[in-house]
Short mmCIF file of C-alpha atoms and ligand atoms in Angstrom, two decimals:
data_model
loop_
_atom_site.label_atom_id
_atom_site.label_comp_id
_atom_site.label_asym_id
_atom_site.label_seq_id
_atom_site.Cartn_x
_atom_site.Cartn_y
_atom_site.Cartn_z
CA ARG A 143 -26.11 32.35 -13.58
CA LEU A 144 -23.42 29.87 -14.69
CA ARG A 145 -24.01 26.21 -15.43
CA HIS A 146 -21.00 24.38 -14.45
CA GLY A 147 -20.50 20.63 -13.44
CA ARG A 148 -24.37 20.22 -13.11
CA ILE A 149 -24.32 22.95 -10.36
CA TRP A 150 -26.49 26.33 -10.95
CA ARG A 151 -24.27 28.90 -9.53
CA ASN A 152 -25.56 32.24 -8.71
CA SER A 153 -22.25 33.42 -7.59
CA THR A 154 -20.23 35.86 -9.62
CA GLU A 155 -17.18 33.99 -9.08
CA ILE A 156 -15.18 33.51 -12.44
CA PRO A 157 -13.76 30.03 -12.65
CA ALA A 158 -9.93 29.70 -12.83
CA LYS A 159 -7.36 27.14 -13.46
CA ARG A 160 -6.25 25.76 -10.26
CA LEU A 161 -3.37 23.32 -9.15
CA PRO A 162 -4.50 19.87 -8.10
CA LYS A 163 -5.66 19.12 -4.46
CA VAL A 164 -5.77 15.48 -5.29
CA LEU A 165 -3.39 13.05 -7.22
CA ILE A 166 -4.03 9.61 -8.37
CA ILE A 167 -0.50 8.35 -7.93
CA GLY A 168 -0.77 4.86 -9.26
CA VAL A 169 -0.66 1.84 -9.61
CA LYS A 170 -0.34 1.55 -13.30
CA LYS A 171 -2.66 -1.02 -14.76
CA ALA A 172 -4.72 -1.18 -11.46
CA GLY A 173 -7.79 0.80 -12.76
CA THR A 174 -6.46 4.33 -12.53
CA ARG A 175 -8.23 5.34 -15.52
CA ALA A 176 -11.63 4.08 -14.33
CA LEU A 177 -11.14 5.83 -11.02
CA LEU A 178 -10.60 9.15 -12.57
CA GLU A 179 -13.46 8.74 -15.25
CA PHE A 180 -15.91 7.81 -12.42
CA LEU A 181 -14.67 10.57 -10.09
CA ARG A 182 -15.20 13.16 -12.98
CA ALA A 183 -18.81 12.48 -12.84
CA HIS A 184 -18.96 14.18 -9.44
CA PRO A 185 -20.02 17.88 -9.74
CA SER A 186 -17.20 18.82 -7.29
CA ILE A 187 -14.43 17.49 -9.28
CA GLU A 188 -12.67 18.77 -12.25
CA SER A 189 -9.61 17.10 -14.09
CA PRO A 190 -7.49 17.19 -17.20
CA GLY A 191 -7.93 14.14 -19.33
CA PRO A 192 -4.30 13.19 -20.28
CA GLU A 193 -1.59 12.39 -17.59
CA PRO A 194 0.42 15.36 -16.98
CA HIS A 195 3.54 13.61 -15.71
CA PHE A 196 4.48 16.94 -13.83
CA PHE A 197 6.29 15.60 -10.72
CA ASP A 198 8.26 13.05 -12.75
CA ARG A 199 9.26 14.03 -16.37
CA ASN A 200 7.94 17.62 -16.74
CA TYR A 201 9.08 19.11 -13.33
CA HIS A 202 11.59 21.44 -14.99
CA ARG A 203 8.66 23.11 -16.94
CA GLY A 204 7.52 24.79 -13.80
CA LEU A 205 4.32 25.33 -12.11
CA HIS A 206 2.93 27.78 -14.49
CA TRP A 207 2.94 25.01 -17.26
CA TYR A 208 1.40 22.77 -14.69
CA ARG A 209 -1.48 25.02 -13.94
CA GLU A 210 -2.20 25.70 -17.61
CA LEU A 211 -2.90 22.08 -18.18
CA MET A 212 -5.77 22.26 -15.51
CA PRO A 213 -9.32 22.81 -16.55
CA LYS A 214 -11.12 25.88 -14.94
CA SER A 215 -12.78 25.20 -11.59
CA TYR A 216 -14.57 27.06 -8.78
CA HIS A 217 -12.93 27.57 -5.40
CA ASP A 218 -15.19 24.75 -3.92
CA GLN A 219 -14.19 22.28 -6.48
CA LEU A 220 -11.19 19.92 -6.33
CA THR A 221 -8.92 19.47 -9.29
CA VAL A 222 -7.68 16.01 -9.63
CA GLU A 223 -4.96 14.58 -11.88
CA LYS A 224 -3.67 10.99 -12.47
CA THR A 225 -0.20 10.10 -13.48
CA PRO A 226 0.48 6.35 -12.34
CA ALA A 227 4.28 6.71 -12.78
CA TYR A 228 4.31 8.85 -9.73
CA PHE A 229 4.02 6.08 -7.46
CA VAL A 230 7.29 4.38 -8.57
CA SER A 231 9.26 7.57 -9.20
CA SER A 232 11.68 8.04 -6.30
CA GLU A 233 11.91 11.99 -6.42
CA VAL A 234 8.06 12.48 -6.71
CA PRO A 235 6.90 12.31 -3.05
CA GLN A 236 9.06 15.13 -1.87
CA ARG A 237 8.30 17.22 -4.94
CA VAL A 238 4.63 16.86 -4.18
CA PHE A 239 5.18 17.65 -0.59
CA ASP A 240 7.08 20.75 -1.43
CA LEU A 241 4.05 22.02 -3.59
CA ASP A 242 1.27 21.06 -1.32
CA PRO A 243 1.99 19.18 2.25
CA ASN A 244 -1.89 18.68 2.39
CA MET A 245 -2.22 17.04 -0.95
CA LYS A 246 -4.63 14.00 -0.98
CA LEU A 247 -3.31 10.89 -2.50
CA LEU A 248 -5.32 8.09 -4.21
CA LEU A 249 -3.72 4.79 -4.90
CA VAL A 250 -5.57 1.85 -6.75
CA VAL A 251 -4.08 -1.48 -6.09
CA ARG A 252 -4.73 -4.75 -7.87
CA ASP A 253 -3.20 -8.29 -7.32
CA PRO A 254 0.40 -7.63 -8.37
CA VAL A 255 0.52 -10.84 -10.38
CA THR A 256 -2.43 -10.04 -12.39
CA ARG A 257 -1.20 -6.40 -12.66
CA ALA A 258 2.02 -7.66 -14.22
CA ILE A 259 0.32 -9.78 -16.79
CA SER A 260 -1.90 -6.48 -17.54
CA ASP A 261 1.22 -4.55 -17.94
CA TYR A 262 2.76 -7.21 -20.16
CA CYS A 263 -0.27 -7.11 -22.34
CA GLN A 264 0.14 -3.40 -22.63
CA ALA A 265 3.75 -3.67 -23.73
CA ALA A 266 2.68 -6.54 -26.11
CA SER A 267 0.28 -4.31 -27.89
CA LYS A 268 3.03 -1.87 -28.70
CA HIS A 269 5.85 -3.99 -29.90
CA PRO A 270 6.65 -7.66 -30.19
CA VAL A 271 7.65 -9.33 -26.94
CA LYS A 272 8.74 -12.88 -25.70
CA PRO A 273 6.23 -15.09 -23.86
CA PHE A 274 5.26 -13.78 -20.53
CA GLU A 275 6.93 -16.70 -18.76
CA ARG A 276 10.32 -15.93 -20.56
CA MET A 277 10.13 -12.27 -19.47
CA ALA A 278 9.23 -12.93 -16.02
CA MET A 279 11.93 -15.67 -15.16
CA GLU A 280 15.62 -15.34 -15.76
CA ASN A 281 17.55 -18.41 -17.38
CA GLY A 282 14.35 -20.27 -18.03
CA ILE A 283 11.34 -21.18 -15.97
CA GLN A 284 13.53 -23.03 -13.30
CA GLY A 285 15.55 -19.69 -12.70
CA GLN A 286 15.14 -16.63 -10.58
CA ILE A 287 12.25 -14.18 -10.79
CA HIS A 288 13.19 -11.27 -13.08
CA ALA A 289 12.55 -8.89 -10.24
CA ASN A 290 14.13 -6.05 -12.21
CA TRP A 291 11.59 -6.24 -15.13
CA SER A 292 9.35 -3.19 -14.71
CA ALA A 293 6.13 -5.30 -14.89
CA ILE A 294 7.23 -7.05 -11.90
CA ARG A 295 9.15 -4.33 -10.00
CA ILE A 296 6.00 -2.01 -10.18
CA GLY A 297 4.20 -4.71 -8.25
CA LEU A 298 6.55 -4.47 -5.18
CA TYR A 299 3.92 -2.01 -3.55
CA ALA A 300 5.67 -1.98 -0.23
CA GLN A 301 8.87 -0.72 -1.54
CA HIS A 302 7.10 2.11 -3.39
CA MET A 303 4.74 3.04 -0.47
CA ALA A 304 7.46 3.17 2.12
CA ARG A 305 9.20 5.98 0.09
CA TRP A 306 5.76 7.79 0.24
CA LEU A 307 5.26 7.13 3.90
CA ASN A 308 8.59 8.78 4.54
CA VAL A 309 7.02 11.99 3.35
CA PHE A 310 3.32 11.89 3.81
CA PRO A 311 1.28 10.66 6.98
CA PRO A 312 -0.83 7.70 6.31
CA SER A 313 -4.04 9.87 6.80
CA GLN A 314 -3.36 11.62 3.49
CA PHE A 315 -3.88 8.39 1.36
CA TYR A 316 -6.78 6.38 0.45
CA VAL A 317 -6.14 2.97 -1.06
CA VAL A 318 -8.77 1.97 -3.61
CA ASP A 319 -9.24 -1.71 -4.38
CA GLY A 320 -9.08 -2.09 -8.04
CA GLN A 321 -11.18 -5.28 -8.00
CA ARG A 322 -13.93 -3.62 -6.11
CA LEU A 323 -13.88 -0.74 -8.48
CA VAL A 324 -14.89 -3.26 -11.03
CA ASP A 325 -17.32 -5.19 -8.85
CA HIS A 326 -19.00 -2.46 -7.03
CA PRO A 327 -17.99 0.80 -8.46
CA ALA A 328 -20.48 2.99 -6.45
CA ALA A 329 -19.64 1.56 -3.12
CA GLU A 330 -15.90 2.20 -3.72
CA LEU A 331 -16.58 5.67 -4.93
CA THR A 332 -18.56 6.51 -1.92
CA GLN A 333 -15.43 5.71 0.19
CA VAL A 334 -13.39 7.99 -2.05
CA GLU A 335 -16.03 10.85 -1.71
CA LYS A 336 -15.89 10.52 2.01
CA PHE A 337 -11.96 10.62 2.00
CA LEU A 338 -12.07 13.64 -0.19
CA GLY A 339 -14.66 15.43 1.83
CA ILE A 340 -17.17 15.90 -0.98
CA SER A 341 -20.92 15.17 -1.10
CA SER A 342 -22.03 11.66 -1.58
CA PHE A 343 -23.19 11.87 -5.18
CA ILE A 344 -22.25 8.69 -7.10
CA ARG A 345 -24.78 5.87 -6.92
CA ASP A 346 -25.32 2.44 -8.46
CA SER A 347 -27.51 4.25 -11.09
CA HIS A 348 -24.31 5.82 -12.64
CA PHE A 349 -23.07 2.53 -13.78
CA ARG A 350 -24.39 0.00 -16.35
CA LEU A 351 -22.75 -3.12 -17.53
CA ARG A 352 -22.74 -2.91 -21.23
CA SER A 353 -21.73 -5.59 -23.77
CA PHE A 354 -18.19 -4.25 -23.46
CA LYS A 355 -16.43 -7.47 -22.56
CA GLY A 356 -19.25 -8.13 -20.25
CA LYS A 357 -17.55 -7.62 -16.96
CA PHE A 358 -16.66 -3.83 -16.78
CA PRO A 359 -18.99 -1.23 -15.57
CA CYS A 360 -19.59 1.88 -17.86
CA LEU A 361 -20.60 5.28 -16.73
CA VAL A 362 -24.12 6.59 -17.34
CA ARG A 363 -23.79 10.22 -18.31
CA GLU A 364 -26.32 13.03 -17.28
CA ASP A 365 -27.81 12.87 -20.75
CA GLY A 366 -28.34 9.16 -20.55
CA SER A 367 -25.42 8.08 -22.73
CA VAL A 368 -23.18 5.31 -21.69
CA HIS A 369 -19.35 5.93 -21.43
CA CYS A 370 -17.15 2.83 -21.47
CA LEU A 371 -13.32 2.99 -21.10
CA ASN A 372 -11.47 2.55 -24.34
CA GLU A 373 -12.13 -1.07 -25.63
CA ARG A 374 -8.83 -1.40 -27.02
CA SER A 375 -6.74 -0.46 -24.09
CA LYS A 376 -8.63 -1.44 -21.14
CA GLY A 377 -9.88 -4.83 -20.40
CA ARG A 378 -7.47 -6.66 -22.73
CA ALA A 379 -7.53 -10.33 -22.80
CA HIS A 380 -4.67 -11.82 -20.84
CA PRO A 381 -2.71 -14.74 -21.97
CA VAL A 382 -2.93 -18.02 -20.03
CA VAL A 383 0.30 -18.12 -18.06
CA GLN A 384 1.84 -21.52 -17.07
CA GLU A 385 0.72 -22.46 -13.57
CA ASN A 386 4.27 -23.04 -12.10
CA VAL A 387 5.28 -19.53 -13.22
CA LEU A 388 2.13 -18.07 -11.65
CA HIS A 389 2.83 -20.00 -8.52
CA ARG A 390 6.50 -18.86 -8.28
CA LEU A 391 5.34 -15.12 -8.83
CA ARG A 392 2.69 -15.54 -5.93
CA LYS A 393 5.39 -16.80 -3.69
CA PHE A 394 7.70 -14.03 -4.60
CA TYR A 395 5.16 -11.33 -3.99
CA LYS A 396 3.58 -12.78 -0.70
CA PRO A 397 6.09 -11.03 1.73
CA HIS A 398 5.89 -7.89 0.00
CA ASN A 399 2.18 -7.98 -0.03
CA GLU A 400 2.11 -8.67 3.61
CA ARG A 401 4.32 -5.69 4.42
CA PHE A 402 2.06 -3.52 2.26
CA PHE A 403 -1.07 -4.74 4.02
CA ASN A 404 0.69 -3.61 7.36
CA MET A 405 1.63 -0.34 6.03
CA VAL A 406 -1.84 0.53 4.94
CA GLY A 407 -3.69 -1.25 7.68
CA ARG A 408 -5.87 -3.41 5.38
CA THR A 409 -5.59 -6.55 3.51
CA PHE A 410 -6.56 -7.38 -0.02
CA ASP A 411 -7.93 -10.71 -1.22
CA TRP A 412 -5.28 -11.61 -3.59
CA LYS A 413 -4.14 -15.03 -4.49
CA SER A 414 -0.51 -14.09 -4.19
P1 A3P B 824 -6.86 -4.92 -18.08
O1 A3P B 824 -6.87 -4.26 -19.49
O2 A3P B 824 -5.76 -5.76 -17.66
O3 A3P B 824 -8.12 -5.67 -17.82
P2 A3P B 824 -5.21 1.53 -15.83
O4 A3P B 824 -6.31 2.49 -16.26
O5 A3P B 824 -4.55 1.91 -14.56
O6 A3P B 824 -4.29 1.36 -16.90
O7 A3P B 824 -5.87 0.18 -15.42
C1 A3P B 824 -6.30 -0.63 -16.57
C2 A3P B 824 -7.29 -1.77 -15.93
O8 A3P B 824 -8.51 -1.14 -15.42
C3 A3P B 824 -7.75 -2.81 -16.86
O9 A3P B 824 -6.90 -3.86 -16.91
C4 A3P B 824 -9.09 -3.12 -16.13
O10 A3P B 824 -9.04 -4.40 -15.58
C5 A3P B 824 -9.35 -2.10 -15.20
N1 A3P B 824 -10.72 -1.72 -15.02
C6 A3P B 824 -11.31 -1.32 -13.82
N2 A3P B 824 -12.46 -0.68 -14.07
C7 A3P B 824 -12.63 -0.77 -15.38
C8 A3P B 824 -13.72 -0.37 -16.12
N3 A3P B 824 -15.00 0.13 -15.72
N4 A3P B 824 -13.61 -0.36 -17.57
C9 A3P B 824 -12.44 -1.09 -18.09
N5 A3P B 824 -11.39 -1.33 -17.46
C10 A3P B 824 -11.55 -1.27 -16.12
#
């Protein structure tokens, strides 16, 4: 009997490295790490920790390289990987389809204005940057929105989603509400379990709010230990951004958000 992922198995099956059947394709800074860490608590899920970046930067390394990155799993488990750059890389949807036209695609979204600020905070933690307002606006705050700045461009969800929907049918996507993942993680995970066709396993008792910045749920492991996401890189303090710049950004994103809501058949409670 082998113990694997909290399941006692009588079978003689030998676990093997398998290609993913599920991808968390994005969006960067919307809660993709939290989604993966929470899903990994499920006995039917296996996943590599780091981001493989296979379908974007490492495609030339080939499928053997990709498979080698995967943990061993049983045939009735699902391997999941997350690389948020997939959502915004134009060549990725077709490459994924070529590998597996049945791939299930998870997308976590968050208010694009907050997401842009979160992205900026990540950049600021690595190298010196100008204030957010100066990055976001061209020629001073009366000027145009700097739509080509990656922190802003990534938030044009409709543009990126349109490319994915050219290749995959809507039924193969599940859009996770990044805010609900913080406020009601078990409820959001139940929806994801349904979409993936795995048993309903993750419950409220899997989560605990620890002192970690107060507001983010941490995962309670099988042995009772509590696992929070990295305190330095997740849940960073955001700068206070000038209200007029926030207002301009919200106006800028509004039509894009509406297009996105139409595409996915769902609306989100965003300020923009
Ligand atoms: P902030 O650092 O701006 O708060 P990603 O993993 O895609 O990079 O997303 C990072 C974001 O995940 C964080 O952005 C945080 O808001 C969000 N998040 C969602 N659930 C979380 C959790 N349980 N613990 C920490 N961060 C969480």
